[in-house]
Short mmCIF file of C-alpha atoms and ligand atoms in Angstrom, two decimals:
data_model
loop_
_atom_site.label_atom_id
_atom_site.label_comp_id
_atom_site.label_asym_id
_atom_site.label_seq_id
_atom_site.Cartn_x
_atom_site.Cartn_y
_atom_site.Cartn_z
CA UNK A 202 -14.63 201.24 15.27
CA UNK A 203 -17.59 201.84 12.46
CA UNK A 204 -20.21 199.34 11.57
CA UNK A 205 -19.29 198.55 8.05
CA UNK A 206 -22.86 197.89 6.54
CA UNK A 207 -24.40 201.34 8.16
CA UNK A 208 -21.54 203.51 9.16
CA UNK A 209 -23.06 204.06 12.75
CA UNK A 210 -20.35 203.77 15.84
CA UNK A 211 -22.93 201.99 18.06
CA UNK A 212 -20.82 199.02 17.66
CA UNK A 213 -19.47 196.41 20.19
CA UNK A 214 -17.38 193.24 20.16
CA UNK A 215 -19.11 190.51 21.72
CA UNK A 216 -17.04 186.99 20.97
CA UNK A 217 -13.13 186.11 20.20
CA UNK A 218 -12.16 183.06 18.63
CA UNK A 219 -8.59 182.64 19.45
CA UNK A 220 -6.26 181.26 16.51
CA UNK A 221 -8.28 180.69 13.88
CA UNK A 222 -6.54 179.71 10.31
CA UNK A 223 -6.14 182.65 8.03
CA UNK A 224 -7.48 180.63 5.12
CA UNK A 225 -9.49 177.42 5.24
CA UNK A 226 -10.31 176.95 1.89
CA UNK A 227 -7.03 177.33 -0.15
CA UNK A 228 -5.42 174.32 -2.31
CA UNK A 229 -2.58 173.24 -0.26
CA UNK A 230 -0.32 169.97 -1.60
CA UNK A 231 2.00 169.44 1.60
CA UNK A 232 1.60 168.95 5.17
CA UNK A 233 4.32 171.40 5.71
CA UNK A 234 2.67 174.20 3.93
CA UNK A 235 -0.65 173.33 5.37
CA UNK A 236 0.93 173.56 8.90
CA UNK A 237 2.32 176.68 7.99
CA UNK A 238 -1.05 178.71 7.41
CA UNK A 239 -0.83 181.58 9.76
CA UNK A 240 -3.63 182.16 12.61
CA UNK A 241 -5.52 185.16 13.69
CA UNK A 242 -8.25 185.98 16.20
CA UNK A 243 -11.82 186.42 15.04
CA UNK A 244 -13.52 189.17 16.76
CA UNK A 245 -17.18 189.24 16.54
CA UNK A 246 -18.75 192.60 16.61
CA UNK A 247 -22.39 193.33 16.79
CA UNK A 248 -23.83 197.05 15.41
CA UNK A 249 -26.58 198.20 17.84
CA UNK A 250 -27.89 200.42 15.14
CA UNK A 251 -28.62 197.95 11.98
CA UNK A 252 -27.85 194.58 13.87
CA UNK A 253 -25.06 193.87 11.40
CA UNK A 254 -22.36 191.52 12.58
CA UNK A 255 -18.67 191.42 11.34
CA UNK A 256 -15.11 190.25 12.10
CA UNK A 257 -13.87 193.58 13.53
CA UNK A 258 -10.54 192.11 13.36
CA UNK A 259 -10.42 190.96 9.74
CA UNK A 260 -7.32 191.35 7.86
CA UNK A 261 -7.89 192.75 4.55
CA UNK A 262 -4.18 192.60 3.30
CA UNK A 263 -4.70 188.90 2.60
CA UNK A 264 -5.12 187.45 -0.90
CA UNK A 265 -7.95 185.00 -0.02
CA UNK A 266 -9.48 183.98 -3.36
CA UNK A 267 -6.63 183.73 -5.98
CA UNK A 268 -4.37 181.22 -4.84
CA UNK A 269 -6.25 178.21 -5.34
CA UNK A 270 -9.62 178.84 -3.69
CA UNK A 271 -12.10 175.19 -3.53
CA UNK A 272 -15.40 175.99 -2.70
CA UNK A 273 -17.41 173.87 -5.44
CA UNK A 274 -20.49 171.98 -3.79
CA UNK A 275 -22.15 170.74 -7.10
CA UNK A 276 -20.67 167.40 -6.18
CA UNK A 277 -23.68 166.45 -4.04
CA UNK A 278 -27.18 165.60 -5.28
CA UNK A 279 -28.59 166.89 -2.16
CA UNK A 280 -27.20 170.33 -3.07
CA UNK A 281 -28.21 169.98 -6.93
CA UNK A 282 -31.46 169.35 -6.20
CA UNK A 283 -32.09 171.86 -3.67
CA UNK A 284 -30.34 174.72 -6.01
CA UNK A 285 -32.57 173.61 -9.03
CA UNK A 286 -35.53 173.51 -6.92
CA UNK A 287 -35.21 177.03 -5.68
CA UNK A 288 -33.44 178.38 -8.95
CA UNK A 289 -37.23 176.99 -10.62
CA UNK A 290 -39.32 178.76 -8.27
CA UNK A 291 -37.46 181.90 -8.65
CA UNK A 292 -37.74 182.12 -12.28
CA UNK A 293 -41.44 181.12 -12.06
CA UNK A 294 -41.98 183.86 -10.01
CA UNK A 295 -40.43 186.80 -11.65
CA UNK A 296 -40.41 185.27 -15.13
CA UNK A 297 -36.79 185.12 -15.47
CA UNK A 298 -36.46 183.91 -19.06
CA UNK A 299 -34.32 185.17 -21.92
CA UNK A 300 -32.97 187.95 -19.60
CA UNK A 301 -29.25 189.12 -18.94
CA UNK A 302 -27.98 187.75 -15.58
CA UNK A 303 -24.56 188.75 -14.13
CA UNK A 304 -23.38 186.51 -11.16
CA UNK A 305 -20.90 188.47 -8.66
CA UNK A 306 -18.75 185.93 -6.97
CA UNK A 307 -19.49 182.90 -9.60
CA UNK A 308 -17.02 180.76 -7.82
CA UNK A 309 -16.44 177.79 -10.56
CA UNK A 310 -19.56 178.92 -12.53
CA UNK A 311 -22.21 176.36 -11.37
CA UNK A 312 -25.15 178.68 -10.31
CA UNK A 313 -24.83 181.09 -13.59
CA UNK A 314 -24.85 178.01 -15.67
CA UNK A 315 -27.76 176.45 -13.77
CA UNK A 316 -29.96 179.73 -13.97
CA UNK A 317 -29.23 180.31 -17.65
CA UNK A 318 -29.89 176.68 -18.57
CA UNK A 319 -33.16 176.38 -16.64
CA UNK A 320 -34.42 180.05 -17.90
CA UNK A 321 -32.76 179.85 -21.16
CA UNK A 322 -30.91 183.34 -20.06
CA UNK A 323 -27.65 184.77 -20.95
CA UNK A 324 -24.73 184.85 -18.20
CA UNK A 325 -21.86 186.63 -17.25
CA UNK A 326 -20.39 185.44 -14.39
CA UNK A 327 -17.58 187.24 -12.48
CA UNK A 328 -15.01 186.14 -10.17
CA UNK A 329 -11.18 186.37 -9.40
CA UNK A 330 -11.23 182.54 -8.56
CA UNK A 331 -12.96 181.22 -11.64
CA UNK A 332 -11.22 178.28 -12.94
CA UNK A 333 -12.38 177.31 -16.49
CA UNK A 334 -13.54 173.66 -17.65
CA UNK A 335 -15.17 173.38 -14.10
CA UNK A 336 -18.68 173.81 -15.14
CA UNK A 337 -20.77 172.58 -17.96
CA UNK A 338 -20.27 174.90 -21.38
CA UNK A 339 -23.07 176.76 -22.95
CA UNK A 340 -22.41 179.70 -25.36
CA UNK A 341 -24.86 181.85 -23.78
CA UNK A 342 -22.67 182.08 -20.39
CA UNK A 343 -19.29 183.82 -20.43
CA UNK A 344 -16.90 184.44 -17.46
CA UNK A 345 -14.70 187.37 -16.29
CA UNK A 346 -11.93 186.21 -13.99
CA UNK A 347 -11.81 189.66 -11.77
CA UNK A 348 -13.20 191.13 -8.96
CA UNK A 349 -16.49 192.92 -9.56
CA UNK A 350 -15.71 196.77 -10.32
CA UNK A 351 -17.33 199.82 -11.83
CA UNK A 352 -16.35 198.95 -15.31
CA UNK A 353 -18.69 195.87 -15.15
CA UNK A 354 -21.85 198.29 -14.44
CA UNK A 355 -21.85 198.89 -18.56
CA UNK A 356 -22.42 194.92 -19.19
CA UNK A 357 -26.17 194.02 -20.08
CA UNK A 358 -28.10 193.24 -17.04
CA UNK A 359 -31.65 192.45 -16.03
CA UNK A 360 -30.62 190.34 -12.91
CA UNK A 361 -27.75 190.67 -10.41
CA UNK A 362 -27.34 187.18 -8.81
CA UNK A 363 -24.89 187.21 -5.48
CA UNK A 364 -24.90 183.75 -3.71
CA UNK A 365 -22.50 182.81 -1.19
CA UNK A 366 -20.33 186.01 -1.57
CA UNK A 367 -21.47 188.71 0.37
CA UNK A 368 -20.27 186.95 3.65
CA UNK A 369 -16.86 187.29 2.15
CA UNK A 370 -17.34 191.19 1.72
CA UNK A 371 -15.54 193.05 4.43
CA UNK A 372 -17.27 196.45 3.61
CA UNK A 373 -21.03 195.70 2.35
CA UNK A 374 -22.00 199.25 2.78
CA UNK A 375 -19.93 200.16 -0.25
CA UNK A 376 -20.42 196.79 -2.04
CA UNK A 377 -23.86 197.33 -2.31
CA UNK A 378 -23.74 201.05 -2.79
CA UNK A 379 -21.31 200.76 -5.64
CA UNK A 380 -23.76 197.95 -7.46
CA UNK A 381 -26.68 200.54 -6.80
CA UNK A 382 -24.19 203.35 -8.34
CA UNK A 383 -22.48 201.72 -11.35
CA UNK A 384 -25.67 199.87 -12.91
CA UNK A 385 -27.82 201.46 -15.68
CA UNK A 386 -30.14 203.42 -13.96
CA UNK A 387 -32.70 203.60 -17.06
CA UNK A 388 -34.57 200.26 -15.83
CA UNK A 389 -35.22 198.27 -12.92
CA UNK A 390 -32.62 195.87 -12.07
CA UNK A 391 -33.53 192.88 -9.90
CA UNK A 392 -30.97 191.14 -7.58
CA UNK A 393 -30.92 187.63 -5.95
CA UNK A 394 -28.99 187.39 -2.70
CA UNK A 395 -28.24 184.26 -0.96
CA UNK A 396 -26.03 184.07 2.33
CA UNK A 397 -25.85 182.05 5.37
CA UNK A 398 -28.45 183.43 8.25
CA UNK A 399 -26.31 184.56 11.56
CA UNK A 400 -29.34 183.73 13.35
CA UNK A 401 -29.30 180.18 12.87
CA UNK A 402 -25.64 180.39 14.17
CA UNK A 403 -26.54 182.34 17.16
CA UNK A 404 -29.56 180.30 17.99
CA UNK A 405 -27.89 176.85 18.05
CA UNK A 406 -24.29 177.86 18.82
CA UNK A 407 -23.23 177.04 15.55
CA UNK A 408 -19.32 178.01 16.25
CA UNK A 409 -18.04 175.66 13.15
CA UNK A 410 -19.81 178.12 10.81
CA UNK A 411 -17.45 181.26 11.96
CA UNK A 412 -14.40 181.04 10.33
CA UNK A 413 -12.01 183.67 8.84
CA UNK A 414 -13.19 183.98 5.36
CA UNK A 415 -16.48 184.75 6.05
CA UNK A 416 -16.17 188.45 7.65
CA UNK A 417 -19.48 189.62 7.24
CA UNK A 418 -22.59 187.74 9.05
CA UNK A 419 -26.11 189.10 8.09
CA UNK A 420 -29.63 188.35 9.25
CA UNK A 421 -32.99 188.96 7.53
CA UNK A 422 -33.26 192.18 8.85
CA UNK A 423 -29.72 193.50 8.75
CA UNK A 424 -29.47 192.98 4.78
CA UNK A 425 -32.73 194.07 4.35
CA UNK A 426 -31.80 197.46 6.01
CA UNK A 427 -28.38 197.49 4.02
CA UNK A 428 -30.61 197.13 0.58
CA UNK A 429 -33.25 199.47 1.64
CA UNK A 430 -30.61 201.98 2.81
CA UNK A 431 -28.86 201.99 -0.81
CA UNK A 432 -32.44 202.65 -2.43
CA UNK A 433 -33.48 198.99 -3.18
CA UNK A 434 -36.78 198.07 -2.85
CA UNK A 435 -37.10 194.32 -1.01
CA UNK A 436 -39.45 192.35 -2.92
CA UNK A 437 -39.42 189.25 -0.71
CA UNK A 438 -36.92 187.42 2.06
CA UNK A 439 -37.14 183.75 3.03
CA UNK A 440 -34.88 181.13 4.90
CA UNK A 441 -33.83 177.54 2.97
CA UNK A 442 -31.76 174.93 3.14
CA UNK A 443 -32.60 173.67 6.66
CA UNK A 444 -33.07 177.23 7.38
CA UNK A 445 -29.17 177.73 7.19
CA UNK A 446 -29.41 179.97 4.00
CA UNK A 447 -31.14 183.41 3.64
CA UNK A 448 -32.53 184.83 0.45
CA UNK A 449 -33.05 188.13 -0.37
CA UNK A 450 -35.12 189.69 -3.45
CA UNK A 451 -34.83 193.01 -4.12
CA UNK A 452 -35.13 195.51 -7.17
CA UNK A 453 -33.70 198.87 -8.19
CA UNK A 454 -36.39 201.80 -6.98
CA UNK A 455 -36.47 205.61 -7.29
CA UNK A 456 -39.19 205.37 -4.46
CA UNK A 457 -38.19 202.72 -1.71
CA UNK A 458 -40.88 201.71 0.73
CA UNK A 459 -40.15 201.39 4.29
CA UNK A 460 -42.53 198.20 4.61
CA UNK A 461 -40.97 195.71 6.96
CA UNK A 462 -41.38 192.11 5.65
CA UNK A 463 -42.40 189.40 8.15
CA UNK A 464 -39.02 187.68 8.37
CA UNK A 465 -37.08 190.83 9.29
CA UNK A 466 -36.14 190.75 12.93
CA UNK A 467 -35.64 193.73 14.87
CA UNK A 468 -32.11 195.25 16.46
CA UNK A 469 -33.53 194.39 19.61
CA UNK A 470 -34.46 191.16 18.65
CA UNK A 471 -31.12 189.95 17.21
CA UNK A 472 -29.37 191.59 20.43
CA UNK A 473 -31.26 188.93 22.37
CA UNK A 474 -29.79 186.13 20.08
CA UNK A 475 -26.35 187.50 20.65
CA UNK A 476 -26.78 187.74 24.41
CA UNK A 477 -28.11 184.15 24.14
CA UNK A 478 -25.01 182.87 22.25
CA UNK A 479 -22.51 184.40 24.84
CA UNK A 480 -23.83 182.88 27.27
CA UNK A 481 -24.10 179.59 25.88
CA UNK A 482 -20.91 179.09 23.46
CA UNK A 483 -18.51 177.88 26.19
CA UNK A 484 -20.99 175.25 27.64
CA UNK A 485 -21.39 173.94 24.00
CA UNK A 486 -17.79 173.44 23.38
CA UNK A 487 -17.25 172.32 26.40
CA UNK A 488 -19.92 169.59 25.89
CA UNK A 489 -18.08 168.38 22.36
CA UNK A 490 -14.82 168.34 23.94
CA UNK A 491 -15.99 165.97 26.64
CA UNK A 492 -17.75 163.86 23.82
CA UNK A 493 -14.66 163.89 21.61
CA UNK A 494 -12.60 162.74 24.66
CA UNK A 495 -14.64 160.03 25.33
CA UNK A 496 -14.34 158.82 22.04
CA UNK A 497 -10.45 159.01 22.59
CA UNK A 498 -10.52 156.76 25.68
CA UNK A 499 -12.76 154.22 23.70
CA UNK A 500 -10.24 154.08 20.71
CA UNK A 501 -12.68 154.79 18.17
CA UNK A 502 -12.07 155.48 14.72
CA UNK A 503 -13.65 158.92 13.99
CA UNK A 504 -13.83 160.86 10.64
CA UNK A 505 -15.59 164.34 9.86
CA UNK A 506 -17.47 163.99 6.59
CA UNK A 507 -17.70 167.39 4.93
CA UNK A 508 -14.75 169.19 3.98
CA UNK A 509 -14.05 172.88 3.43
CA UNK A 510 -14.81 175.81 6.12
CA UNK A 511 -17.12 173.89 8.31
CA UNK A 512 -14.59 171.16 8.92
CA UNK A 513 -11.45 173.70 9.85
CA UNK A 514 -13.96 175.91 11.95
CA UNK A 515 -14.85 172.72 14.07
CA UNK A 516 -11.21 171.24 13.94
CA UNK A 517 -9.85 174.78 14.86
CA UNK A 518 -11.31 174.02 18.33
CA UNK A 519 -10.70 170.21 18.87
CA UNK A 520 -8.00 169.56 16.57
CA UNK A 521 -5.40 169.19 19.23
CA UNK A 522 -7.78 166.46 20.88
CA UNK A 523 -6.38 164.44 17.79
CA UNK A 524 -9.49 162.47 17.91
CA UNK A 525 -10.71 162.83 14.28
CA UNK A 526 -8.37 160.83 11.96
CA UNK A 527 -9.74 161.93 8.59
CA UNK A 528 -12.25 164.34 7.03
CA UNK A 529 -13.82 162.96 3.78
CA UNK A 530 -15.31 164.98 0.66
CA UNK A 531 -17.03 164.20 -2.07
CA UNK A 532 -15.01 166.76 -4.39
CA UNK A 533 -12.35 165.11 -6.17
CA UNK A 534 -10.22 168.40 -6.52
CA UNK A 535 -10.08 168.30 -2.83
CA UNK A 536 -9.26 164.81 -1.87
CA UNK A 537 -5.56 164.51 -1.42
CA UNK A 538 -5.29 168.12 -0.52
CA UNK A 539 -4.11 169.14 3.04
CA UNK A 540 -6.40 170.86 4.98
CA UNK A 541 -4.91 174.73 5.90
CA UNK A 542 -3.76 174.92 9.45
CA UNK A 543 -4.83 171.46 10.64
CA UNK A 544 -2.65 169.39 8.42
CA UNK A 545 -4.71 166.26 7.73
CA UNK A 546 -5.23 164.97 4.06
CA UNK A 547 -9.03 164.74 2.83
CA UNK A 548 -10.01 161.85 1.52
CA UNK A 549 -12.54 160.49 -0.64
CA UNK A 550 -15.38 158.23 0.52
CA UNK A 551 -14.42 155.18 -0.77
CA UNK A 552 -11.03 155.45 1.57
CA UNK A 553 -13.76 154.57 4.51
CA UNK A 554 -14.52 150.95 2.83
CA UNK A 555 -10.91 149.99 4.29
CA UNK A 556 -10.50 152.24 7.07
CA UNK A 557 -14.07 151.12 8.65
CA UNK A 558 -15.03 154.23 10.89
CA UNK A 559 -16.76 153.78 14.39
CA UNK A 560 -18.22 157.15 14.09
CA UNK A 561 -19.03 159.98 11.17
CA UNK A 562 -19.35 163.43 12.30
CA UNK A 563 -21.48 164.97 9.51
CA UNK A 564 -20.58 168.84 9.17
CA UNK A 565 -23.83 169.47 7.64
CA UNK A 566 -27.19 167.75 8.87
CA UNK A 567 -28.93 168.14 5.42
CA UNK A 568 -26.81 165.53 3.88
CA UNK A 569 -27.12 162.71 6.56
CA UNK A 570 -29.39 160.57 4.19
CA UNK A 571 -26.98 161.13 1.22
CA UNK A 572 -24.31 160.08 3.33
CA UNK A 573 -26.01 157.29 5.33
CA UNK A 574 -27.10 155.86 1.96
CA UNK A 575 -23.25 156.16 0.57
CA UNK A 576 -22.08 154.29 3.78
CA UNK A 577 -24.39 151.28 3.83
CA UNK A 578 -23.73 150.56 -0.04
CA UNK A 579 -20.17 150.51 1.20
CA UNK A 580 -21.28 147.84 3.68
CA UNK A 581 -20.76 150.33 6.53
CA UNK A 582 -22.87 151.30 9.58
CA UNK A 583 -20.89 153.80 11.66
CA UNK A 584 -22.74 156.13 14.10
CA UNK A 585 -23.49 159.19 12.58
CA UNK A 586 -23.49 162.27 14.26
CA UNK A 587 -24.87 165.46 13.08
CA UNK A 588 -23.64 169.01 13.83
ZN1 ZN B 1847 -24.77 199.12 11.35
#
């Protein structure tokens, strides 16, 4: 087995998650279809050479993204405010105004629209799961409903943005190498990457953030090493969104420097986090199991707030307990869909008016205030439990 980021053979498996649904964001309209979603083990492997972590039993034969893939996050005001802030800072830092921007893996197009609007830029979003009419229209932004490929290297570009995409790329080594080889060599091209950070997952045992669509798990160090290896100069790397997300800013460069940035941890340090995770994860799952069983004994009405992969990642471990009755999500395109392999139907917040839950488990603590406010506006005061 070879590392998919640095090609080293110094790779070892360290964690197996049994029977994870193969898809967690696919759009499903019936219970039967939801239950029929196949399951497969996720095997996390660690590279002792570069620190990259990946699912070594990932099934590359599945079409994960073109069969109705629902990942739009822009329905939450907290998310929008956050993204606007981070983007304005980025625009000011590098003078990203009137530029040509390509977003690889643009989803429904929210982000490329945002950065083009804020900096008066021209944009092209590339994504096989793009659906037209789901984001604002701007004559300066166009979309290509395809996977990023060599021919896209001909497109005009000053900046490549790639947000919440690299964690879905099975072979990041070739992905970054290709970007580097395909783009125009005559000028410096900047890149702006956003991915979840594995360091937080390992440190707080965030098992709900491990699911099939995420086959690649980066740390500040492993992501920087990957880009540096492919002749990018790393300009900055930092964390955001309650330290959940990792940012990397880089540019193409003929002479890459070997200067290590403060946030980049060493491979040894990361190995320490991996060992800690292996030691603590069973205990963490046991704690949740006990807590949920107690809620069941007390006949409490328990719902999850926050659909999508995190809820599937969480329920993969505990759905059999039959404690959680509903999953709430703000995205109207998810409501009434059935949750892959779990079988529950997503509901909108309004459902809770009648249902009156005793407990709400919040999949992302950053939304606690927003959710608390919505609940109290509905006259509800359930206990909020944050992951
Ligand atoms: Zn490696």
